[in-house]
């Protein structure tokens, strides 16, 4: 998805030089700067692997597997169809289901928790936060063995619900941390004013606080979606055929189709694209979420 | 705070006040404040209980398993051996090699991606045509499914015959280098740096944009050049963002698994395996539960040590107030 | 009947061992406009918030209309509050902000709209009813905060420094509007400010607080004419009263090297009876005038000419400063040596040099 620079910067410069004499109040300055060019080059460079992945997905096999990379070719959807024929549909649905449900659970558990840790602080707030963050720091690999044993003993092996529960626990600490920082932004006086107006705590939260923090909650949800969709370790160890998610499907695909690069790229594109698009669309929310976790 | 002269009427008044406070505190009904405490804690409990069950119980089991000699291939041989597993692990030279790999991966990736992220953030901090688009492009590696990204690096980019990197470098006399086989750890690190630089960049960019501009202006008026401004004003302000990025990145990178699984399967041999992958191999491919568990516990202990520094850092930086500009 | 009574009410700062409010006793009549004034940290905001239920009453009680409020949550106290930062609900329009309390009470939409429009007319907000607070100016937001309180027709209005975020000119204008509004509505009002000018102009009675303790609770005139202690004397009135602790001599108090501030005979008798060698004497700048002879000899440090009047900042000796008010285009200049004397009809206030309590 490379984009072309809309207009030659030189013309912009020339015309703005002309109008500079005519006193115009400061308009939005679109400076042509050499650093801008560097930034573009770096940006395109970082994006290249993804670009190539999507590009190759549209190639025919013979165009994909070449010594010199081919930029021009006749596009085709055949590879995508082939991937579908091999059962990507189940994996897509599984990923969708696991991501959606676990994110909903995270919000259901996390919003009240964040509320308790910010607007009505408990004395042991620091300790609770400490605990949440520390669970994130435990290497997942240390728990995988007993998790495997437990999950298989309760019959949830190759069941999407095992993943849902684990994804919820994976994302909950970050979600609480982020949402707490958004809650802290709300001035305490608003709750007091609502309370004086006659609102119970629950009503005040619903009518006053939640509308204010909803962008923050959206940002948090987006980050949870990203991590849940892309998760691989739990999925590959705890699922087989029925509950496999997109990342697992992709890896399985490689085992059989390792040399069919166009098909591989088609599968990889389907695995990666939903979240990439979601991240692009909600980019500002995402950035805000990440940086607020930092600032507060 | 005014100082109180001893023996004065002010001192007597202050003493009376303290007694007054004591009386009030003693008369307070503990039942009421306890009930209020629980009411406030209420919303927190579901999340807390959930996390405790899902994270702590498995870990307790891991501790238990680490004291067993248990190989799934030989059923019925499960028996208690105390700390024997730990001794075996510590004596296993592969374990130490893998541990070193892990450290190299983490330190290398974090360092490079922080530096790159800083440079990118500086680039993006100033307005230019299409800045928003460039940012969109730059955050993509962070969004891409790690296995898909690793796949692309392994095949399209670094492949010996068909890889783009070799094609791009061929005018410089580099021909058909099999990056993944000859430089496995480096290849994995390239993928990781590619994936994590956007994250660092976003954090540092947030730091840059949250910096009060007037201190920079004051510095410029005082005669500081661009580099001096950066070193004296910008970098100290960015410090806590860089620290946060380093800590968070390191925590996530300890668990790196996808890239290794996809790119090298830990090989050749165990040249590019890190601790999580090695443990995975022992447990799911070698079926040695006891040893794998012991390794897991050791990793946890090391991580806890580092994490406690990290946690203290996070909490100190972010619950304290920003120093006066 | 919305009388308010603070009975020995105390409150401790959270996570601290200091009393924010110390045994406060106030009797406020129905319909009265009472101002709580004092420097920062005096406990005035805390006392107000105790009344509204936003701070716990750790000792004693507060009664509204004779009913004890200890343990009663804010939402049941029928009190409306205007916050310093207005605390308007950002996601609701002005009309929704003002009607929120009524909505919670279950008042019908039509009834709500009528009341909101009435209040909006009173406050000149009718054209802003459908805007959100972010689109309003500071002054408009302040009026919405007032409107939100008025619509509820509560027993009591609480106002926590509502004018401090307005610019000076708007502050003066809004001050008069609030006072007029309260007189019209007749609701008991407790108003907190650190600005003694607001206190003097708006309050029926004023309570001066310091370090959590009540200093004096009286009408503005009484506070001005008979301050109960040196703190109140120095706090009320602008520029502040001149307060000097000086030795007592035959016919008055010795100021500087060779000047005497004369006292009344009964004042001298009281001092003698109290057995004091020193006393803290206070004279307001407006009670001092330039004179040719007699009085206190001072050197002028600064002249502030305000157009309608002038203030002379002088010193009689090292550390003994005196401020005097005089006619504009003052005849005195910088570094002049002039004489100041008490005006006929002016008062000298005497306070105990240790306790600050008023003498006489």
PDB file of C-alpha atoms in Angstrom, chain C residues 117-214:
ATOM      1  CA  UNK C 117     -35.930  28.226  31.253  1.00  0.00           C
ATOM      2  CA  UNK C 118     -36.979  30.328  34.238  1.00  0.00           C
ATOM      3  CA  UNK C 119     -33.550  30.099  35.776  1.00  0.00           C
ATOM      4  CA  UNK C 120     -31.878  30.697  32.423  1.00  0.00           C
ATOM      5  CA  UNK C 121     -33.840  33.897  32.009  1.00  0.00           C
ATOM      6  CA  UNK C 122     -32.787  35.061  35.453  1.00  0.00           C
ATOM      7  CA  UNK C 123     -29.154  34.456  34.577  1.00  0.00           C
ATOM      8  CA  UNK C 124     -29.240  35.577  30.958  1.00  0.00           C
ATOM      9  CA  UNK C 125     -28.390  32.107  29.658  1.00  0.00           C
ATOM     10  CA  UNK C 126     -31.363  31.479  27.411  1.00  0.00           C
ATOM     11  CA  UNK C 127     -29.440  31.554  24.154  1.00  0.00           C
ATOM     12  CA  UNK C 128     -26.823  29.107  25.451  1.00  0.00           C
ATOM     13  CA  UNK C 129     -29.147  26.388  26.623  1.00  0.00           C
ATOM     14  CA  UNK C 130     -28.182  23.939  23.899  1.00  0.00           C
ATOM     15  CA  UNK C 131     -24.453  24.442  24.057  1.00  0.00           C
ATOM     16  CA  UNK C 132     -21.952  22.302  25.869  1.00  0.00           C
ATOM     17  CA  UNK C 133     -19.768  23.862  28.587  1.00  0.00           C
ATOM     18  CA  UNK C 134     -16.628  23.680  26.453  1.00  0.00           C
ATOM     19  CA  UNK C 135     -18.106  26.287  24.125  1.00  0.00           C
ATOM     20  CA  UNK C 136     -18.795  28.821  26.857  1.00  0.00           C
ATOM     21  CA  UNK C 137     -16.666  31.582  28.331  1.00  0.00           C
ATOM     22  CA  UNK C 138     -15.572  31.532  31.962  1.00  0.00           C
ATOM     23  CA  UNK C 139     -18.252  33.953  33.032  1.00  0.00           C
ATOM     24  CA  UNK C 140     -20.961  32.015  31.234  1.00  0.00           C
ATOM     25  CA  UNK C 141     -19.825  28.767  32.798  1.00  0.00           C
ATOM     26  CA  UNK C 142     -19.982  30.389  36.193  1.00  0.00           C
ATOM     27  CA  UNK C 143     -23.558  31.391  35.554  1.00  0.00           C
ATOM     28  CA  UNK C 144     -24.457  27.887  34.455  1.00  0.00           C
ATOM     29  CA  UNK C 145     -23.016  26.627  37.731  1.00  0.00           C
ATOM     30  CA  UNK C 146     -25.245  29.098  39.555  1.00  0.00           C
ATOM     31  CA  UNK C 147     -28.198  28.126  37.410  1.00  0.00           C
ATOM     32  CA  UNK C 148     -27.692  24.473  38.231  1.00  0.00           C
ATOM     33  CA  UNK C 149     -27.920  25.381  41.897  1.00  0.00           C
ATOM     34  CA  UNK C 150     -30.912  27.688  41.574  1.00  0.00           C
ATOM     35  CA  UNK C 151     -33.089  25.298  39.592  1.00  0.00           C
ATOM     36  CA  UNK C 152     -33.079  22.854  42.447  1.00  0.00           C
ATOM     37  CA  UNK C 153     -34.656  25.300  44.890  1.00  0.00           C
ATOM     38  CA  UNK C 154     -32.677  23.741  47.721  1.00  0.00           C
ATOM     39  CA  UNK C 155     -32.673  24.519  51.415  1.00  0.00           C
ATOM     40  CA  UNK C 156     -29.127  25.810  51.316  1.00  0.00           C
ATOM     41  CA  UNK C 157     -26.698  27.234  48.776  1.00  0.00           C
ATOM     42  CA  UNK C 158     -23.029  26.442  49.254  1.00  0.00           C
ATOM     43  CA  UNK C 159     -20.557  28.449  47.248  1.00  0.00           C
ATOM     44  CA  UNK C 160     -16.859  27.633  47.230  1.00  0.00           C
ATOM     45  CA  UNK C 161     -14.919  30.656  45.933  1.00  0.00           C
ATOM     46  CA  UNK C 162     -17.099  30.890  42.824  1.00  0.00           C
ATOM     47  CA  UNK C 163     -15.558  34.148  41.663  1.00  0.00           C
ATOM     48  CA  UNK C 164     -11.874  33.372  41.944  1.00  0.00           C
ATOM     49  CA  UNK C 165     -11.513  32.186  38.333  1.00  0.00           C
ATOM     50  CA  UNK C 166     -13.008  35.349  36.842  1.00  0.00           C
ATOM     51  CA  UNK C 167     -11.099  38.420  35.808  1.00  0.00           C
ATOM     52  CA  UNK C 168     -11.241  41.425  38.095  1.00  0.00           C
ATOM     53  CA  UNK C 169     -13.923  43.412  36.309  1.00  0.00           C
ATOM     54  CA  UNK C 170     -16.226  40.422  35.875  1.00  0.00           C
ATOM     55  CA  UNK C 171     -15.695  39.546  39.490  1.00  0.00           C
ATOM     56  CA  UNK C 172     -17.052  42.881  40.705  1.00  0.00           C
ATOM     57  CA  UNK C 173     -20.052  42.659  38.418  1.00  0.00           C
ATOM     58  CA  UNK C 174     -20.887  39.075  39.311  1.00  0.00           C
ATOM     59  CA  UNK C 175     -20.513  39.836  42.992  1.00  0.00           C
ATOM     60  CA  UNK C 176     -23.409  42.221  42.921  1.00  0.00           C
ATOM     61  CA  UNK C 177     -25.468  39.838  40.814  1.00  0.00           C
ATOM     62  CA  UNK C 178     -24.999  36.996  43.281  1.00  0.00           C
ATOM     63  CA  UNK C 179     -25.920  39.191  46.236  1.00  0.00           C
ATOM     64  CA  UNK C 180     -29.030  40.484  44.465  1.00  0.00           C
ATOM     65  CA  UNK C 181     -30.015  36.973  43.435  1.00  0.00           C
ATOM     66  CA  UNK C 182     -29.752  35.675  46.962  1.00  0.00           C
ATOM     67  CA  UNK C 183     -31.806  38.490  48.338  1.00  0.00           C
ATOM     68  CA  UNK C 184     -34.468  37.767  45.756  1.00  0.00           C
ATOM     69  CA  UNK C 185     -34.569  34.023  46.370  1.00  0.00           C
ATOM     70  CA  UNK C 186     -34.173  34.222  50.142  1.00  0.00           C
ATOM     71  CA  UNK C 187     -32.272  30.921  50.387  1.00  0.00           C
ATOM     72  CA  UNK C 188     -29.835  30.430  53.228  1.00  0.00           C
ATOM     73  CA  UNK C 189     -26.374  30.734  51.738  1.00  0.00           C
ATOM     74  CA  UNK C 190     -22.917  29.850  52.986  1.00  0.00           C
ATOM     75  CA  UNK C 191     -20.193  31.409  50.852  1.00  0.00           C
ATOM     76  CA  UNK C 192     -16.468  30.780  51.084  1.00  0.00           C
ATOM     77  CA  UNK C 193     -13.835  33.234  49.920  1.00  0.00           C
ATOM     78  CA  UNK C 194     -10.326  34.378  50.750  1.00  0.00           C
ATOM     79  CA  UNK C 195     -11.110  37.884  49.539  1.00  0.00           C
ATOM     80  CA  UNK C 196     -12.170  40.067  52.412  1.00  0.00           C
ATOM     81  CA  UNK C 197     -13.734  42.623  50.066  1.00  0.00           C
ATOM     82  CA  UNK C 198     -16.205  39.991  48.894  1.00  0.00           C
ATOM     83  CA  UNK C 199     -16.861  39.101  52.510  1.00  0.00           C
ATOM     84  CA  UNK C 200     -17.529  42.643  53.562  1.00  0.00           C
ATOM     85  CA  UNK C 201     -19.781  43.520  50.659  1.00  0.00           C
ATOM     86  CA  UNK C 202     -21.819  40.349  50.324  1.00  0.00           C
ATOM     87  CA  UNK C 203     -22.332  38.914  53.780  1.00  0.00           C
ATOM     88  CA  UNK C 204     -25.054  39.558  56.286  1.00  0.00           C
ATOM     89  CA  UNK C 205     -22.602  38.119  58.752  1.00  0.00           C
ATOM     90  CA  UNK C 206     -19.039  37.029  58.271  1.00  0.00           C
ATOM     91  CA  UNK C 207     -17.098  34.265  60.017  1.00  0.00           C
ATOM     92  CA  UNK C 208     -13.346  34.745  60.047  1.00  0.00           C
ATOM     93  CA  UNK C 209     -11.398  31.494  60.285  1.00  0.00           C
ATOM     94  CA  UNK C 210      -7.752  30.851  60.934  1.00  0.00           C
ATOM     95  CA  UNK C 211      -6.013  27.486  61.238  1.00  0.00           C
ATOM     96  CA  UNK C 212      -9.371  25.797  61.548  1.00  0.00           C
ATOM     97  CA  UNK C 213     -10.531  27.912  64.444  1.00  0.00           C
ATOM     98  CA  UNK C 214     -13.246  30.550  64.401  1.00  0.00           C
TER      99      UNK C 214
END
